[in-house]
Short mmCIF file of C-alpha atoms and ligand atoms in Angstrom, two decimals:
data_model
loop_
_atom_site.label_atom_id
_atom_site.label_comp_id
_atom_site.label_asym_id
_atom_site.label_seq_id
_atom_site.Cartn_x
_atom_site.Cartn_y
_atom_site.Cartn_z
CA MET Q 9 108.41 100.68 64.27
CA LYS Q 10 107.98 102.99 67.25
CA LYS Q 11 106.65 100.07 69.26
CA PHE Q 12 109.78 98.06 68.49
CA ILE Q 13 112.08 100.87 69.56
CA LEU Q 14 110.16 101.31 72.80
CA PHE Q 15 110.36 97.57 73.42
CA PHE Q 16 114.16 97.55 73.08
CA ILE Q 17 114.59 100.61 75.30
CA THR Q 18 112.49 98.93 78.00
CA LEU Q 19 114.42 95.67 77.67
CA PHE Q 20 117.78 97.44 77.77
CA SER Q 21 117.04 99.56 80.84
CA PHE Q 22 115.68 96.53 82.70
CA ASN Q 23 118.86 94.51 82.08
CA VAL Q 24 121.10 97.36 83.16
CA ALA Q 25 119.15 97.96 86.36
CA ALA Q 26 119.20 94.45 87.83
CA ALA Q 27 122.37 93.58 89.74
CA GLU Q 28 123.33 90.97 92.31
CA HIS Q 29 125.03 91.84 95.60
CA GLU Q 30 126.51 89.43 98.11
CA VAL Q 31 126.28 89.75 101.90
CA GLY Q 32 128.07 87.18 104.06
CA GLN Q 33 127.40 86.06 107.60
CA LYS Q 34 130.72 85.48 109.35
CA ASN Q 35 131.78 85.37 113.03
CA LYS Q 36 128.18 86.13 114.02
CA GLU Q 37 128.17 89.36 112.01
CA PHE Q 38 127.01 90.45 108.58
CA THR Q 39 130.07 91.18 106.42
CA VAL Q 40 128.73 94.69 105.67
CA GLU Q 41 126.84 97.04 107.99
CA LYS Q 42 125.05 98.79 105.15
CA ILE Q 43 124.71 98.53 101.38
CA THR Q 44 122.91 100.70 98.88
CA ILE Q 45 121.23 98.93 95.98
CA LYS Q 46 118.74 99.73 93.25
CA LYS Q 47 115.12 98.65 93.00
CA GLY Q 48 114.99 95.25 91.29
CA ASP Q 49 118.42 94.16 92.52
CA THR Q 50 119.07 90.82 94.20
CA VAL Q 51 120.98 90.30 97.45
CA LYS Q 52 122.53 86.88 98.03
CA PHE Q 53 122.97 86.06 101.74
CA VAL Q 54 125.75 83.51 102.31
CA ASN Q 55 126.37 81.71 105.61
CA LEU Q 56 130.16 81.49 106.12
CA ASP Q 57 130.02 80.23 109.73
CA PRO Q 58 130.11 76.56 110.80
CA PHE Q 59 126.66 76.88 112.36
CA PHE Q 60 123.16 77.97 111.35
CA HIS Q 61 122.10 81.52 110.62
CA ASN Q 62 118.75 83.04 109.78
CA VAL Q 63 117.93 86.20 107.80
CA PHE Q 64 114.72 88.16 108.18
CA SER Q 65 113.25 91.67 107.96
CA LEU Q 66 110.11 93.25 109.34
CA SER Q 67 110.55 96.45 107.27
CA ASP Q 68 107.68 97.70 105.13
CA ALA Q 69 109.90 98.00 102.05
CA LYS Q 70 110.60 94.24 102.19
CA LEU Q 71 109.09 91.78 104.62
CA PHE Q 72 110.81 88.39 104.51
CA ASP Q 73 112.10 85.44 106.53
CA LEU Q 74 114.59 83.10 104.89
CA GLY Q 75 114.50 80.54 107.70
CA SER Q 76 117.66 78.91 109.06
CA PHE Q 77 120.41 77.63 106.81
CA PRO Q 78 123.83 76.01 107.36
CA GLN Q 79 127.42 76.86 106.36
CA ASN Q 80 128.04 77.60 102.66
CA ASP Q 81 124.33 77.68 101.98
CA SER Q 82 122.81 80.87 100.56
CA ARG Q 83 119.44 82.50 99.94
CA ASP Q 84 118.53 85.15 97.36
CA VAL Q 85 116.17 88.06 97.97
CA VAL Q 86 114.88 90.44 95.27
CA PHE Q 87 114.07 93.97 96.45
CA GLU Q 88 111.21 95.36 94.34
CA GLU Q 89 110.43 98.46 96.41
CA ALA Q 90 112.51 101.50 97.36
CA GLY Q 91 113.08 102.16 101.05
CA THR Q 92 115.16 101.22 104.08
CA VAL Q 93 115.27 97.54 104.99
CA ASP Q 94 116.57 96.50 108.44
CA VAL Q 95 117.95 92.97 108.24
CA GLU Q 96 118.50 90.71 111.24
CA CYS Q 97 119.28 87.13 112.26
CA ALA Q 98 116.70 85.50 114.52
CA ILE Q 99 119.31 83.16 116.03
CA HIS Q 100 121.81 85.93 116.92
CA PRO Q 101 119.94 89.12 117.91
CA ASN Q 102 123.15 91.22 117.71
CA MET Q 103 123.45 90.54 113.98
CA GLN Q 104 122.01 93.50 112.10
CA MET Q 105 122.58 95.32 108.81
CA VAL Q 106 120.75 97.80 106.61
CA ILE Q 107 119.87 97.67 102.92
CA GLU Q 108 119.05 101.01 101.34
CA VAL Q 109 116.96 100.39 98.21
CA GLN Q 110 116.95 103.34 95.79
CA GLU Q 111 114.50 104.07 92.95
CU1 CU E 216 123.03 84.31 113.00
#
């Protein structure tokens, strides 16, 4: 019985923790300069410009490169570790934003 209760508590807290956030790329800028999320959350990057954008990060907390993608296309990234993640676009070096991932 104790095992069952523990199982449900684990399941419940996991479901509550995971959320999805959306960050757009519009007019050669990210739509937000900084967002704070929780460990396990997903960020959806959406290209709202009529040309290609890229999304990448060299930060230790999350190393990724989503490649280039066209207008109305999106890519999801799950952040499993806490820390500060600097996000950039390889095509437009002025495009930068920060994702703060909390425990
Ligand atoms: Cu770009």
